[in-house]
Amino acid sequence: MAAKIFPVIKLATKVTLAGGALYVAHDSGLLGTSKQGFEALERARAAIPPAMEEWMKYFGLEAQLPAVPKVEFSPVQAWNSGVRTSISALSEAPRKASEYSTRGLQYVKDLAK
Amino acid sequence: MSEKELGQKWDRCLADGVIKLGTGLGLGIVFSVVFFKRRTWPITLGSGMGLGMAYANCQTDLRLHYLVPKKDQ
């Protein structure tokens, strides 16, 4: 009797675990639109520092770990800044090259005098 | 679409991509351990599905600005 019921219970436990994980993921908006995903990320970012502080206090590690710096990074801003810098350097390149070659020639002439 | 709005949409896309990849990976690991005897393919499938969902969401979000609602046509 027990030998027959055990596989059923095992399967039911597995289905409950997997189904529960799927339900939690769906319920917290992780599988929804990009706006919901962004909001979930913001919620996680807001919740992690207090949770980490609590755990550090619990384990007595307060004084040992340094404070996590707040990083404000936008990939789009970084990319745009990189593009502007590169194009600006390319547009200045002929003038700079001419200027440095003139200076270099002048230096060589001065040495030859 | 203004450049600021476009930048915000791209930021949302990247954040959503990270979230969905992580969720797919996590669910893939759960399914792999629970049902498929710790094989790799459910993890790969989950990650791929997560990335695909993020791509589809991003595509919809970026195209939304240019779509005309039916009643206005």
Coordinates of C-alpha atoms in Angstrom, one line a residue:
Chain A
M1 CA 0.0 0.0 0.0
A2 CA 2.7 2.5 1.0
A3 CA 4.9 1.4 -1.9
K4 CA 2.1 2.3 -4.3
I5 CA 1.3 5.7 -2.7
F6 CA 4.9 6.8 -2.3
P7 CA 5.6 7.5 -6.1
V8 CA 2.3 9.5 -6.2
I9 CA 3.3 11.6 -3.3
K10 CA 6.8 12.1 -4.8
L11 CA 5.3 13.2 -8.1
A12 CA 2.8 15.5 -6.3
T13 CA 5.6 17.1 -4.3
K14 CA 7.7 17.7 -7.4
V15 CA 4.7 19.2 -9.3
T16 CA 4.0 21.4 -6.3
L17 CA 7.6 22.7 -6.1
A18 CA 7.9 23.4 -9.8
G19 CA 4.4 24.9 -10.0
G20 CA 5.0 27.0 -7.0
A21 CA 8.2 28.4 -8.5
L22 CA 6.4 29.2 -11.7
Y23 CA 3.5 30.8 -9.8
V24 CA 5.9 33.0 -7.7
A25 CA 7.7 34.1 -10.9
H26 CA 4.5 35.0 -12.6
D27 CA 2.9 36.7 -9.6
S28 CA 5.9 39.0 -9.0
G29 CA 5.7 40.3 -12.6
L30 CA 8.9 38.6 -13.7
L31 CA 7.3 37.1 -16.8
G32 CA 5.2 40.1 -17.7
T33 CA 5.8 43.2 -19.8
S34 CA 9.1 45.1 -19.8
K35 CA 7.6 47.8 -17.5
Q36 CA 6.7 45.1 -14.9
G37 CA 10.1 43.5 -15.2
F38 CA 11.7 47.0 -14.7
E39 CA 9.5 47.6 -11.6
A40 CA 10.4 44.2 -10.2
L41 CA 14.1 45.0 -10.6
E42 CA 13.6 48.4 -8.9
R43 CA 11.8 46.6 -6.0
A44 CA 14.6 44.1 -5.7
R45 CA 17.3 46.9 -5.7
A46 CA 15.3 48.8 -3.0
A47 CA 14.9 45.6 -0.9
I48 CA 18.4 44.2 -1.0
P49 CA 20.4 46.8 1.0
P50 CA 18.1 46.7 4.1
A51 CA 18.0 42.9 3.9
M52 CA 21.8 42.8 3.7
E53 CA 22.1 45.1 6.7
E54 CA 19.8 42.9 8.7
W55 CA 21.8 39.7 7.8
M56 CA 25.1 41.5 8.6
K57 CA 23.8 42.6 12.0
Y58 CA 22.5 39.0 12.6
F59 CA 26.0 37.5 11.9
G60 CA 27.9 40.4 13.6
L61 CA 29.7 41.5 10.4
E62 CA 28.7 45.2 10.6
A63 CA 32.1 46.6 11.0
Q64 CA 33.9 44.2 8.6
L65 CA 32.3 44.8 5.2
P66 CA 32.6 48.3 3.5
A67 CA 29.5 50.1 2.4
V68 CA 28.3 49.3 -1.1
P69 CA 28.6 52.4 -3.3
K70 CA 25.5 53.5 -5.2
V71 CA 26.2 53.0 -8.9
E72 CA 24.2 55.2 -11.3
F73 CA 25.0 53.8 -14.7
S74 CA 22.9 54.2 -17.9
P75 CA 24.2 52.2 -20.9
V76 CA 22.6 54.6 -23.3
Q77 CA 24.3 57.6 -21.8
A78 CA 27.6 55.8 -21.8
W79 CA 27.2 54.7 -25.4
N80 CA 26.2 58.2 -26.6
S81 CA 29.1 59.8 -24.7
G82 CA 31.5 57.3 -26.4
V83 CA 30.1 58.1 -29.8
R84 CA 30.4 61.9 -29.2
T85 CA 34.0 61.5 -28.0
S86 CA 35.0 59.3 -30.9
I87 CA 33.4 61.5 -33.6
S88 CA 34.9 64.6 -32.0
A89 CA 38.4 63.1 -32.0
L90 CA 38.0 62.0 -35.7
S91 CA 36.9 65.5 -36.7
E92 CA 39.9 67.1 -34.9
A93 CA 42.3 64.5 -36.2
P94 CA 43.4 66.2 -39.5
R95 CA 44.0 69.6 -37.8
K96 CA 45.9 68.0 -34.9
A97 CA 48.0 65.9 -37.2
S98 CA 48.9 69.0 -39.3
E99 CA 49.8 70.9 -36.1
Y100 CA 51.9 68.2 -34.6
S101 CA 53.8 67.5 -37.9
T102 CA 54.5 71.3 -38.2
R103 CA 55.8 71.3 -34.6
G104 CA 57.9 68.2 -35.2
L105 CA 59.4 69.7 -38.4
Q106 CA 60.2 73.0 -36.5
Y107 CA 61.8 71.0 -33.7
V108 CA 64.0 69.1 -36.2
K109 CA 64.9 72.3 -38.0
D110 CA 65.9 73.9 -34.7
L111 CA 68.1 70.9 -33.9
A112 CA 69.8 71.1 -37.3
K113 CA 70.7 74.8 -36.8
Chain B
M1 CA 9.8 59.6 -30.1
S2 CA 12.2 61.9 -28.2
E3 CA 15.7 60.8 -27.5
K4 CA 15.0 60.7 -23.7
E5 CA 12.0 58.5 -24.2
L6 CA 14.1 56.2 -26.5
G7 CA 16.8 56.0 -23.9
Q8 CA 14.3 55.1 -21.2
K9 CA 12.9 52.4 -23.4
W10 CA 16.3 50.9 -24.1
D11 CA 17.1 51.0 -20.3
R12 CA 13.9 49.2 -19.6
C13 CA 14.7 46.7 -22.4
L14 CA 18.1 45.9 -20.9
A15 CA 16.7 45.6 -17.3
D16 CA 13.9 43.4 -18.5
G17 CA 16.4 41.2 -20.4
V18 CA 18.5 40.7 -17.3
I19 CA 15.3 39.9 -15.2
K20 CA 13.9 37.4 -17.8
L21 CA 17.3 35.7 -18.3
G22 CA 17.7 35.2 -14.6
T23 CA 14.1 34.0 -14.1
G24 CA 14.4 31.6 -17.1
L25 CA 17.7 30.3 -15.7
G26 CA 16.2 29.9 -12.2
L27 CA 13.1 28.1 -13.4
G28 CA 15.3 26.0 -15.7
I29 CA 17.4 24.9 -12.8
V30 CA 14.3 24.1 -10.7
F31 CA 12.8 22.0 -13.5
S32 CA 16.1 20.3 -14.2
V33 CA 16.6 19.3 -10.6
V34 CA 13.0 18.3 -9.9
F35 CA 12.0 16.5 -13.2
F36 CA 14.9 15.9 -15.5
K37 CA 17.7 14.4 -13.3
R38 CA 19.9 17.5 -13.3
R39 CA 20.4 17.6 -17.1
T40 CA 21.6 20.8 -18.8
W41 CA 19.0 21.2 -21.5
P42 CA 16.1 22.5 -19.3
I43 CA 18.5 25.2 -18.0
T44 CA 19.5 26.2 -21.6
L45 CA 15.8 26.1 -22.7
G46 CA 14.7 28.2 -19.8
S47 CA 17.4 30.8 -20.4
G48 CA 16.6 30.9 -24.1
M49 CA 12.9 31.3 -23.5
G50 CA 13.6 34.1 -21.0
L51 CA 15.8 36.0 -23.5
G52 CA 13.2 35.4 -26.3
M53 CA 10.4 36.9 -24.1
A54 CA 12.6 39.9 -23.3
Y55 CA 13.3 40.4 -27.0
A56 CA 9.6 40.2 -27.9
N57 CA 8.7 42.7 -25.1
C58 CA 11.5 45.1 -26.3
Q59 CA 10.3 44.8 -29.9
T60 CA 6.7 45.6 -28.9
D61 CA 7.8 48.5 -26.6
L62 CA 9.9 50.1 -29.4
R63 CA 7.2 49.7 -32.1
L64 CA 4.3 50.9 -29.8
H65 CA 5.1 54.6 -30.6
Y66 CA 4.5 54.0 -34.3
L67 CA 1.3 51.9 -34.1
V68 CA -2.0 53.7 -35.0
P69 CA -5.0 52.5 -32.9
K70 CA -7.7 50.9 -35.1
K71 CA -10.4 53.6 -34.4
D72 CA -8.1 56.4 -35.7
Q73 CA -7.5 54.7 -39.1

